[in-house]
Coordinates of C-alpha atoms in Angstrom, one line a residue:
X1 CA 18.7 -7.4 -13.6
X2 CA 21.9 -9.3 -13.5
X3 CA 21.4 -12.3 -11.1
X4 CA 25.1 -12.1 -10.2
X5 CA 24.7 -8.5 -8.9
X6 CA 21.0 -8.4 -7.9
X7 CA 20.3 -6.3 -4.8
X8 CA 19.2 -8.1 -1.7
X9 CA 15.6 -6.8 -2.0
X10 CA 15.2 -8.7 -5.3
X11 CA 15.0 -11.9 -3.3
X12 CA 13.2 -10.4 -0.3
X13 CA 9.6 -10.5 0.9
X14 CA 8.1 -7.6 2.8
X15 CA 5.4 -7.8 5.5
X16 CA 3.3 -4.7 6.2
X17 CA 2.3 -4.0 9.8
X18 CA -0.6 -1.6 10.3
X19 CA 0.3 -1.1 14.0
X20 CA -3.1 0.1 15.2
X21 CA -4.6 -3.3 14.2
X22 CA -1.7 -5.7 14.6
X23 CA -1.3 -6.5 18.3
X24 CA -2.2 -4.5 21.5
X25 CA 0.2 -5.0 24.5
X26 CA -1.4 -2.7 27.0
X27 CA -5.2 -3.4 26.9
X28 CA -6.3 0.0 25.5
X29 CA -7.8 -1.7 22.4
X30 CA -5.2 -0.1 20.0
X31 CA -2.2 -2.0 18.6
X32 CA 1.2 -0.7 19.5
X33 CA 4.9 -1.2 19.3
X34 CA 4.9 -3.5 22.3
X35 CA 2.4 -5.7 20.4
X36 CA 4.7 -5.8 17.4
X37 CA 7.6 -6.9 19.6
X38 CA 5.4 -9.7 21.0
X39 CA 4.6 -11.1 17.6
X40 CA 8.1 -10.9 15.9
X41 CA 8.5 -14.6 16.1
X42 CA 5.4 -15.0 13.9
X43 CA 7.2 -13.0 11.2
X44 CA 10.4 -14.9 11.7
X45 CA 8.5 -18.2 11.4
X46 CA 6.8 -16.9 8.2
X47 CA 10.2 -16.2 6.8
X48 CA 9.8 -12.5 5.7
X49 CA 12.8 -10.3 5.3
X50 CA 11.4 -6.8 5.9
X51 CA 8.8 -5.3 8.2
X52 CA 7.2 -2.2 6.8
X53 CA 5.7 -0.3 9.6
X54 CA 2.8 2.1 8.9
X55 CA 3.0 5.4 10.8
X56 CA 3.6 5.5 14.5
X57 CA 4.6 9.1 14.7
X58 CA 2.7 11.6 16.9
X59 CA -0.6 12.5 15.2
X60 CA -4.1 13.7 15.9
X61 CA -5.2 10.6 14.0
X62 CA -7.5 12.3 11.5
X63 CA -6.3 9.8 8.9
X64 CA -5.0 7.0 11.3
X65 CA -1.5 8.4 11.6
X66 CA -0.9 9.6 8.0
X67 CA -1.4 13.1 9.4
X68 CA 1.9 13.6 11.3
X69 CA 2.5 16.3 13.9
X70 CA 6.1 15.3 14.7
X71 CA 8.4 13.4 12.4
X72 CA 11.0 12.5 15.0
X73 CA 9.1 10.9 17.9
X74 CA 6.6 8.1 18.6
X75 CA 3.0 8.7 19.5
X76 CA 2.3 7.6 23.1
X77 CA -0.7 5.7 21.6
X78 CA 1.9 3.4 20.1
X79 CA 4.7 3.5 22.6
X80 CA 8.1 5.2 22.9
X81 CA 11.3 5.8 20.9
X82 CA 13.0 3.3 23.2
X83 CA 10.5 0.7 22.0
X84 CA 11.2 1.6 18.4
X85 CA 14.9 1.2 19.0
X86 CA 14.2 -2.2 20.6
X87 CA 12.2 -3.2 17.6
X88 CA 15.0 -2.3 15.2
X89 CA 17.5 -4.3 17.4
X90 CA 15.2 -7.3 17.6
X91 CA 14.5 -7.3 13.9
X92 CA 18.2 -7.1 13.1
X93 CA 18.9 -9.9 15.5
X94 CA 16.5 -12.1 13.5
X95 CA 18.0 -11.1 10.2
X96 CA 15.1 -8.8 9.2
X97 CA 15.0 -5.1 8.3
X98 CA 12.7 -2.2 9.3
X99 CA 11.2 0.1 6.7
X100 CA 9.3 3.1 8.0
X101 CA 6.4 5.0 6.4
X102 CA 7.6 8.4 5.1
X103 CA 4.6 10.8 4.7
X104 CA 6.1 14.0 3.3
X105 CA 3.5 15.2 0.7
X106 CA 1.6 16.6 3.7
X107 CA 1.8 17.0 7.5
X108 CA -0.9 17.4 10.1
X109 CA -2.3 20.9 10.6
X110 CA -1.1 20.4 14.2
X111 CA 2.6 20.1 13.1
X112 CA 4.6 23.0 14.4
X113 CA 5.6 23.9 10.8
X114 CA 2.0 24.4 9.8
X115 CA 1.1 26.1 13.1
X116 CA 3.8 28.7 12.4
X117 CA 2.9 28.9 8.7
X118 CA -0.7 29.6 9.6
X119 CA 0.2 32.2 12.3
X120 CA 0.7 35.1 9.9
X121 CA 0.9 35.8 6.2
X122 CA 4.4 37.2 7.1
X123 CA 5.5 34.0 8.9
X124 CA 9.0 32.8 7.7
X125 CA 7.3 29.4 7.2
X126 CA 4.3 30.8 5.3
X127 CA 5.8 29.4 2.0
X128 CA 6.3 26.0 3.5
X129 CA 2.7 25.2 2.5
X130 CA 0.4 26.1 -0.4
X131 CA -1.3 29.3 0.6
X132 CA -3.4 31.1 -2.1
X133 CA -5.9 34.0 -2.1
X134 CA -9.5 33.4 -3.2
X135 CA -10.3 33.1 -6.9
X136 CA -10.5 36.4 -8.6
X137 CA -13.8 38.1 -8.2
X138 CA -14.8 36.1 -5.2
X139 CA -14.7 36.8 -1.5
X140 CA -12.9 34.2 0.7
X141 CA -15.2 31.5 2.0
X142 CA -17.9 32.1 -0.7
X143 CA -19.0 29.1 -2.8
X144 CA -16.6 28.4 -5.7
X145 CA -14.0 30.9 -4.3
X146 CA -11.4 28.2 -3.9
X147 CA -8.2 28.9 -5.8
X148 CA -8.7 25.9 -8.0
X149 CA -11.6 23.5 -8.6
X150 CA -9.7 20.4 -7.5
X151 CA -11.6 17.6 -5.6
X152 CA -10.0 16.1 -2.6
X153 CA -9.3 12.3 -2.3
X154 CA -11.5 12.4 0.8
X155 CA -14.5 14.3 -0.9
X156 CA -15.1 18.0 -1.1
X157 CA -12.6 20.7 -2.3
X158 CA -8.8 20.5 -1.8
X159 CA -8.8 24.0 -0.3
X160 CA -9.6 25.1 3.3
X161 CA -10.4 28.7 4.0
X162 CA -8.4 30.4 6.8
X163 CA -10.5 33.4 8.1
X164 CA -7.6 34.9 10.0
X165 CA -5.5 35.5 6.9
X166 CA -8.2 35.5 4.3
X167 CA -6.4 32.8 2.3
X168 CA -6.8 29.1 1.5
X169 CA -4.4 26.3 2.1
X170 CA -4.1 23.2 -0.1
X171 CA -4.9 19.7 1.2
X172 CA -5.1 16.9 -1.4
X173 CA -6.4 14.6 1.4
X174 CA -8.2 15.6 4.6
X175 CA -8.4 19.2 5.6
X176 CA -6.2 18.3 8.6
X177 CA -3.5 17.2 6.1
X178 CA -2.1 20.4 4.5
X179 CA 0.3 19.8 1.6
X180 CA 4.0 20.8 2.0
X181 CA 5.4 23.1 -0.6
X182 CA 8.4 21.2 -2.1
X183 CA 9.2 24.2 -4.3
X184 CA 10.7 25.6 -1.1
X185 CA 14.3 24.6 -0.6
X186 CA 14.1 24.8 3.2
X187 CA 11.2 22.3 3.2
X188 CA 13.2 19.8 1.3
X189 CA 16.3 20.2 3.5
X190 CA 14.2 19.8 6.7
X191 CA 12.7 16.6 5.3
X192 CA 16.1 15.2 4.3
X193 CA 17.6 16.0 7.7
X194 CA 14.7 14.1 9.3
X195 CA 15.3 11.1 7.0
X196 CA 19.0 11.0 7.9
X197 CA 18.1 11.1 11.6
X198 CA 16.0 7.9 11.2
X199 CA 18.6 6.1 9.1
X200 CA 21.3 7.0 11.7
X201 CA 19.0 5.4 14.3
X202 CA 19.1 2.1 12.4
X203 CA 16.0 2.2 10.1
X204 CA 16.7 0.4 6.8
X205 CA 14.6 2.5 4.4
X206 CA 11.3 4.1 3.7
X207 CA 8.0 3.4 2.0
X208 CA 7.2 6.8 0.6
X209 CA 3.5 7.7 0.8
X210 CA 2.0 9.3 -2.4
X211 CA 5.5 10.5 -3.1
X212 CA 4.7 11.3 -6.8
X213 CA 2.4 14.1 -5.6
X214 CA 5.1 16.3 -4.1
X215 CA 5.8 18.2 -7.3
X216 CA 2.9 20.5 -8.3
X217 CA 2.6 22.1 -11.8
X218 CA 3.0 25.8 -11.0
X219 CA 2.8 28.6 -13.5
X220 CA 5.7 31.2 -13.4
X221 CA 3.3 33.6 -11.5
X222 CA 2.6 30.9 -8.9
X223 CA -0.8 30.1 -10.3
X224 CA -2.2 26.5 -10.1
X225 CA -4.5 25.3 -12.8
X226 CA -8.1 24.1 -12.7
X227 CA -8.8 20.5 -13.7
X228 CA -11.4 19.0 -16.0
X229 CA -14.9 18.7 -14.4
X230 CA -15.6 15.4 -12.7
X231 CA -18.9 13.8 -13.8
X232 CA -21.5 14.1 -11.2
X233 CA -19.5 16.6 -9.2
X234 CA -19.2 20.4 -9.0
X235 CA -15.5 19.9 -8.7
X236 CA -12.7 19.0 -11.0
X237 CA -9.8 16.5 -11.4
X238 CA -6.6 18.2 -10.6
X239 CA -4.4 15.2 -10.9
X240 CA -2.6 16.5 -14.0
X241 CA -1.2 19.2 -11.8
X242 CA 0.1 17.0 -9.1
X243 CA 0.7 13.4 -10.3
X244 CA 4.3 13.0 -11.4
X245 CA 4.7 16.8 -11.7
X246 CA 7.5 18.6 -13.6
X247 CA 10.1 18.5 -10.8
X248 CA 9.4 15.0 -9.4
X249 CA 12.5 13.4 -10.8
X250 CA 14.7 16.3 -9.7
X251 CA 13.3 16.1 -6.1
X252 CA 13.8 12.3 -5.8
X253 CA 17.3 12.5 -7.2
X254 CA 18.1 15.3 -4.8
X255 CA 16.7 13.2 -2.0
X256 CA 18.9 10.2 -3.0
X257 CA 22.0 12.4 -3.0
X258 CA 21.2 14.1 0.3
X259 CA 19.9 11.1 2.2
X260 CA 21.0 7.7 0.8
X261 CA 24.2 8.2 -1.3
X262 CA 27.4 7.0 0.3
X263 CA 25.7 4.9 3.0
X264 CA 27.1 1.4 3.3
X265 CA 23.9 -0.1 4.8
X266 CA 21.6 -2.2 2.6
X267 CA 18.6 0.2 2.4
X268 CA 15.3 0.0 0.6
X269 CA 13.3 2.9 -0.9
X270 CA 9.7 2.3 -2.2
X271 CA 7.6 5.0 -3.8
X272 CA 3.9 4.8 -3.5
X273 CA 2.8 6.4 -6.8
X274 CA -0.9 6.5 -7.7
X275 CA -1.5 6.9 -11.4
X276 CA 2.1 6.1 -12.4
X277 CA 2.5 4.5 -15.8
X278 CA 5.0 1.7 -16.8
X279 CA 7.0 4.3 -18.8
X280 CA 7.3 6.6 -15.8
X281 CA 8.1 3.6 -13.5
X282 CA 11.0 2.7 -15.7
X283 CA 12.5 6.1 -15.0
X284 CA 11.7 6.1 -11.3
X285 CA 13.3 2.7 -10.7
X286 CA 16.2 2.8 -13.2
X287 CA 19.2 2.2 -10.9
X288 CA 21.3 4.5 -13.0
X289 CA 19.0 7.5 -12.2
X290 CA 19.2 6.9 -8.4
X291 CA 15.6 7.8 -7.5
X292 CA 13.8 4.8 -5.8
X293 CA 14.3 1.1 -5.8
X294 CA 10.6 0.2 -6.7
X295 CA 7.2 1.7 -7.0
X296 CA 3.7 0.8 -5.8
X297 CA 1.4 1.2 -8.8
X298 CA -2.4 0.9 -8.7
X299 CA -3.4 -0.1 -12.2
X300 CA -4.3 -3.7 -11.3
X301 CA -6.3 -2.7 -8.2
X302 CA -8.4 -0.4 -10.3
X303 CA -9.6 -3.0 -12.8
X304 CA -12.7 -3.8 -10.9
X305 CA -13.8 -0.1 -10.7
X306 CA -15.5 2.3 -13.1
X307 CA -15.4 6.1 -12.5
X308 CA -14.3 5.7 -8.9
X309 CA -13.3 3.0 -6.4
X310 CA -17.0 2.9 -5.3
X311 CA -18.2 2.2 -8.8
X312 CA -17.8 -1.6 -8.8
X313 CA -17.3 -3.8 -11.9
X314 CA -16.5 -7.5 -12.2
X315 CA -12.8 -8.2 -12.6
X316 CA -12.1 -9.8 -16.0
X317 CA -9.1 -12.1 -15.8
X318 CA -7.8 -11.2 -19.2
X319 CA -7.7 -7.6 -18.1
X320 CA -5.6 -8.6 -15.0
X321 CA -3.2 -10.6 -17.3
X322 CA -2.9 -7.6 -19.7
X323 CA -2.1 -5.2 -16.8
X324 CA 0.3 -7.4 -14.8
X325 CA 1.9 -8.7 -18.0
X326 CA 2.5 -5.2 -19.2
X327 CA 4.2 -4.3 -16.0
X328 CA 6.3 -7.5 -16.0
X329 CA 7.5 -6.8 -19.6
X330 CA 7.9 -3.0 -19.1
X331 CA 10.3 -3.5 -16.1
X332 CA 12.0 -6.6 -17.4
X333 CA 15.3 -4.9 -18.4
X334 CA 15.2 -1.7 -16.2
X335 CA 13.7 -1.2 -12.8
X336 CA 11.7 -3.5 -10.6
X337 CA 8.1 -4.4 -9.6
X338 CA 6.3 -4.3 -6.3
X339 CA 3.8 -7.2 -6.0
X340 CA 0.7 -6.9 -3.8
X341 CA -3.0 -7.6 -3.5
X342 CA -3.7 -6.2 -0.1
X343 CA -2.5 -3.2 2.0
X344 CA -4.0 -0.8 4.6
X345 CA -5.9 1.0 1.7
X346 CA -7.3 -2.0 -0.1
X347 CA -10.1 -4.5 0.9
X348 CA -9.1 -8.1 1.6
X349 CA -8.0 -9.9 -1.6
X350 CA -9.7 -13.2 -0.7
X351 CA -13.0 -11.4 -0.7
X352 CA -12.3 -9.1 -3.6
X353 CA -10.4 -11.3 -6.1
X354 CA -10.9 -14.7 -4.6
X355 CA -13.8 -16.6 -3.2
X356 CA -14.4 -16.2 0.6
X357 CA -17.2 -18.8 0.8
X358 CA -16.5 -21.6 3.2
X359 CA -15.9 -24.1 0.4
X360 CA -13.2 -22.1 -1.4
X361 CA -11.7 -19.6 1.0
X362 CA -8.6 -21.5 1.9
X363 CA -8.0 -22.6 -1.7
X364 CA -8.6 -19.2 -3.3
X365 CA -6.4 -17.5 -0.7
X366 CA -3.5 -19.8 -1.5
X367 CA -4.1 -19.7 -5.2
X368 CA -4.0 -15.9 -5.3
X369 CA -0.8 -16.0 -3.1
X370 CA 0.9 -18.4 -5.5
X371 CA -0.1 -16.3 -8.6
X372 CA 1.3 -13.1 -7.1
X373 CA 4.5 -14.5 -5.4
X374 CA 5.6 -16.3 -8.6
X375 CA 5.7 -13.0 -10.6
X376 CA 9.0 -11.2 -11.0
X377 CA 9.3 -8.5 -8.3
X378 CA 9.3 -8.1 -4.5
X379 CA 6.1 -9.5 -2.9
X380 CA 4.3 -7.7 -0.1
X381 CA 2.3 -9.6 2.5
X382 CA -0.3 -7.4 4.4
X383 CA -0.9 -8.5 8.0
X384 CA -3.6 -11.2 8.2
X385 CA -3.3 -12.0 4.5
X386 CA -1.1 -15.0 5.5
X387 CA -4.0 -16.5 7.4
X388 CA -6.7 -15.8 4.8
X389 CA -8.4 -12.9 6.6
X390 CA -11.5 -11.7 4.8
X391 CA -13.7 -8.5 4.6
X392 CA -15.8 -7.6 7.6
X393 CA -19.6 -8.2 7.4
X394 CA -20.6 -4.5 7.8
X395 CA -24.3 -4.0 8.3
X396 CA -24.7 -0.2 8.8
X397 CA -22.9 3.0 8.0
X398 CA -22.3 3.3 11.7
X399 CA -20.0 0.3 11.5
X400 CA -17.4 2.4 9.5
X401 CA -14.5 4.3 11.0
X402 CA -12.4 5.3 8.0
X403 CA -12.5 9.0 7.1
X404 CA -12.7 8.3 3.4
X405 CA -15.6 5.9 3.8
X406 CA -17.5 8.2 6.2
X407 CA -17.0 11.3 4.0
X408 CA -18.1 9.4 0.9
X409 CA -21.3 8.2 2.5
X410 CA -22.1 11.8 3.7
X411 CA -21.5 13.3 0.3
X412 CA -23.5 10.7 -1.5
X413 CA -26.4 11.3 0.9
X414 CA -26.2 15.1 0.1
X415 CA -26.3 14.2 -3.6
X416 CA -29.5 12.2 -3.0
X417 CA -28.1 8.8 -3.9
X418 CA -29.6 5.4 -2.8
X419 CA -28.2 4.6 0.7
X420 CA -28.5 0.9 0.1
X421 CA -26.3 1.0 -3.0
X422 CA -23.8 3.3 -1.3
X423 CA -23.6 1.0 1.6
X424 CA -23.1 -2.0 -0.7
X425 CA -20.1 -0.3 -2.3
X426 CA -18.6 0.7 1.1
X427 CA -19.0 -2.9 2.3
X428 CA -16.9 -4.2 -0.6
X429 CA -14.3 -1.5 -0.9
X430 CA -13.9 0.4 2.4
X431 CA -10.4 0.6 3.8
X432 CA -11.8 -0.5 7.1
X433 CA -11.9 -4.1 5.7
X434 CA -8.1 -4.1 5.9
X435 CA -8.0 -2.5 9.3
X436 CA -9.9 -4.9 11.6
X437 CA -7.7 -6.5 14.2
X438 CA -5.4 -9.4 13.2
X439 CA -6.9 -12.7 14.3
X440 CA -4.3 -14.4 16.5
X441 CA -6.6 -17.0 18.2
X442 CA -10.2 -17.9 18.9
X443 CA -10.6 -16.0 22.1
X444 CA -13.1 -13.1 22.5
X445 CA -11.1 -10.5 20.7
X446 CA -9.0 -12.9 18.7
X447 CA -5.9 -12.5 21.0
X448 CA -5.5 -8.9 19.7
X449 CA -6.3 -7.2 23.0
X450 CA -7.6 -7.7 26.5
X451 CA -9.6 -4.5 26.2
X452 CA -12.2 -3.3 23.7
X453 CA -10.7 -3.2 20.2
X454 CA -10.8 0.1 18.4
X455 CA -12.5 -1.7 15.4
X456 CA -14.5 -4.8 16.0
X457 CA -12.9 -8.2 15.3
X458 CA -14.3 -10.1 12.4
X459 CA -16.8 -12.7 13.8
X460 CA -15.1 -15.4 11.8
X461 CA -12.0 -15.4 13.9
X462 CA -13.1 -18.5 15.8
X463 CA -12.2 -20.5 12.7
X464 CA -9.8 -18.2 10.9
X465 CA -6.9 -17.4 13.2
X466 CA -3.1 -17.8 13.4
X467 CA -3.1 -20.3 16.3
X468 CA -5.4 -22.7 14.4
X469 CA -3.1 -22.6 11.4
X470 CA 0.3 -22.6 13.0
X471 CA 0.8 -26.4 13.0
X472 CA -1.5 -27.3 10.2
X473 CA 0.5 -28.2 7.1
X474 CA -2.6 -27.6 4.9
X475 CA -3.3 -24.1 6.2
X476 CA -3.0 -20.8 4.4
X477 CA -0.2 -19.9 6.8
X478 CA 1.8 -23.0 5.9
X479 CA 1.4 -22.3 2.2
X480 CA 2.8 -18.8 2.7
X481 CA 5.8 -20.2 4.5
X482 CA 6.4 -22.5 1.5
X483 CA 6.0 -19.7 -1.0
X484 CA 8.5 -17.4 0.8
X485 CA 11.0 -20.2 1.1
X486 CA 10.7 -21.0 -2.6
X487 CA 11.7 -17.4 -3.5
X488 CA 14.6 -17.6 -1.1
X489 CA 15.9 -20.9 -2.4
X490 CA 15.4 -20.5 -6.1
X491 CA 16.9 -17.7 -8.1
X492 CA 14.5 -18.5 -11.0
X493 CA 11.6 -17.3 -8.8
X494 CA 13.3 -14.2 -7.7
X495 CA 15.1 -13.2 -10.9
X496 CA 13.9 -15.3 -13.8
X497 CA 12.4 -13.9 -17.0
X498 CA 8.6 -13.8 -17.1
X499 CA 6.4 -15.0 -20.1
X500 CA 2.6 -14.8 -20.0
X501 CA 0.6 -17.7 -21.4
X502 CA -3.1 -18.2 -22.2
X503 CA -3.6 -14.4 -22.6
X504 CA -7.3 -14.7 -23.5
X505 CA -8.4 -17.5 -21.1
X506 CA -11.1 -16.3 -18.7
X507 CA -10.2 -18.4 -15.7
X508 CA -6.7 -19.9 -16.0
X509 CA -3.7 -17.7 -15.3
X510 CA -0.5 -19.2 -16.5
X511 CA 3.1 -18.1 -17.1
X512 CA 6.7 -19.3 -17.1
X513 CA 9.7 -18.1 -15.2
X514 CA 13.1 -18.9 -16.9
X515 CA 16.7 -18.5 -15.7
X516 CA 19.9 -20.2 -16.9
X517 CA 18.0 -23.0 -18.7
X518 CA 15.7 -23.6 -15.7
X519 CA 12.0 -23.2 -16.5
X520 CA 9.1 -23.1 -14.0
X521 CA 5.5 -23.2 -15.3
X522 CA 2.9 -21.6 -13.0
X523 CA -0.7 -22.5 -13.5
X524 CA -3.6 -21.0 -11.5
X525 CA -7.3 -21.7 -11.9
X526 CA -9.0 -18.6 -10.5
X527 CA -12.5 -19.9 -10.7
X528 CA -14.9 -22.7 -9.5
X529 CA -14.7 -24.4 -12.9
X530 CA -12.4 -27.4 -13.3
X531 CA -10.2 -27.5 -16.5
X532 CA -8.4 -30.5 -18.1
X533 CA -4.8 -29.6 -18.5
X534 CA -4.4 -31.6 -21.7
X535 CA -6.2 -29.1 -23.9
X536 CA -4.7 -26.0 -22.2
X537 CA -1.1 -26.8 -21.2
X538 CA -0.1 -30.3 -22.3
X539 CA 3.5 -29.5 -21.1
X540 CA 2.1 -29.5 -17.6
X541 CA 1.2 -33.2 -17.7
X542 CA 3.8 -35.2 -16.0
X543 CA 5.9 -32.2 -15.0
X544 CA 7.5 -32.2 -11.6
X545 CA 5.4 -30.5 -9.0
X546 CA 7.5 -28.0 -7.1
X547 CA 4.7 -26.4 -5.1
X548 CA 0.9 -26.8 -5.1
X549 CA -1.9 -25.6 -3.0
X550 CA -4.0 -28.8 -3.3
X551 CA -2.9 -32.4 -2.6
X552 CA -2.9 -35.3 -5.2
X553 CA -2.5 -33.2 -8.4
X554 CA -3.9 -35.0 -11.4
X555 CA -4.7 -34.2 -15.0
X556 CA -7.4 -31.7 -14.2
X557 CA -6.9 -28.3 -12.7
X558 CA -9.4 -28.1 -9.9
X559 CA -11.3 -25.0 -8.7
X560 CA -8.8 -22.5 -7.3
X561 CA -5.9 -24.9 -7.8
X562 CA -2.4 -23.4 -8.2
X563 CA 0.7 -25.4 -9.3
X564 CA 4.3 -24.5 -9.7
X565 CA 5.8 -27.0 -12.1
X566 CA 9.4 -27.7 -13.2
X567 CA 9.4 -28.3 -17.0
X568 CA 13.1 -27.8 -17.6

């Protein structure tokens, strides 16, 4: 990317707000737009450029708002359209932008489109969703009668039987999240019109939920294909039929022409794309192709997993280097990286990749932040990450709220698996870890609400909260401020070339960033073991310290120490 003509988002930092858990303004225990407005100065003080707002649309909340029943309104749970307009205005006044979540692979089953589609096999909107008869030779509702053998992301089959019409509808996620049929031109045009409506309202772009699933691999006769069997399941993996399907580039290019082309505003489009490869990402993010500005990929957050996210494995640092290094190299000349550890679907990074023990929590949180933010790409901060929030100490399955976690436990019990082992995996990987309320202060409910929070507040909030860190120069929060300022002030951080070092080292993650003769050396010790620098990176000795997470840097890299050094 040419530094002279780099888009604004190359130097930007994005902050994700999961509104249900961010800040409650009305005492009902659920975060809302009024709460976001109350905490905007926290974001301005942090220095972020973009607020990405997870869904606040009307929804039955089967998947916490990712099941939308009306694309052009605000759920009363979260507030009003007037408050959304106020949020846009207040962000713009502070020099920030608003990116909305766009969930258009599926709707809620309570969306008027689906209600009409379901009303009759002759409905004009029947083809707006994926309706199929039972498998040949089977009666509807019978075991194995589903049109394909695909397993849902939330356990069980991807097909739900509708007795009234004798057909099944497709839902890759929850049964209350039927998939839209993007093969239908009217569906696409309705979505584009909705997107234009939000942009006209002042929204600055979209984060597009599982957008690489909108194109399904359909045979000429409309048939969808079975997937290979999943080990330990009666169902199959249908991902080859819906991940980056045959028309995905066509659809995204059409979306760009219909929605974004010709607008003067500085917009941002981010595609969440599970299973996307580096080679595919180059195509999606090549500016000449006009599809999306950047993608969310999941390779690095799958390195500590086996056959599924619940099959836990130790993270090997050399695997992380190989993965992130491959993405850095693959998108060096074309396209752009999204950089993240945490989001609303991932457990807390300090507990997962760091060390959340009392001795090392602050240091590992700041070390991981430094490692990530110094890569080439646009960093994403997930709410609470900037104060070192950790996983919740779940004790029982009754503590969990997330539909994915609850369904997984139920299916594992039906399969006869050990509940203790299943609970251990849930405790580590459940999405609920990311969804406990943000810890603003040390009061009863961490300053999140005056009511009863929808999810319990982490009991560690007495020590780990924003108020305690706000004026502490040694805090996690202060370090995030410095990291974000460093990106804004130094083009070598935002735009410089990336070169991985020490590829095989088990604990030290090191790389350089280079631009116009300026060279930064980044060295991070992601372990409790100290390492003398002389034997590893002698060029680090005596180099100018630009930013570090520990005071009094010497010749030894201390546990969880991170340094950004100027070597040229």
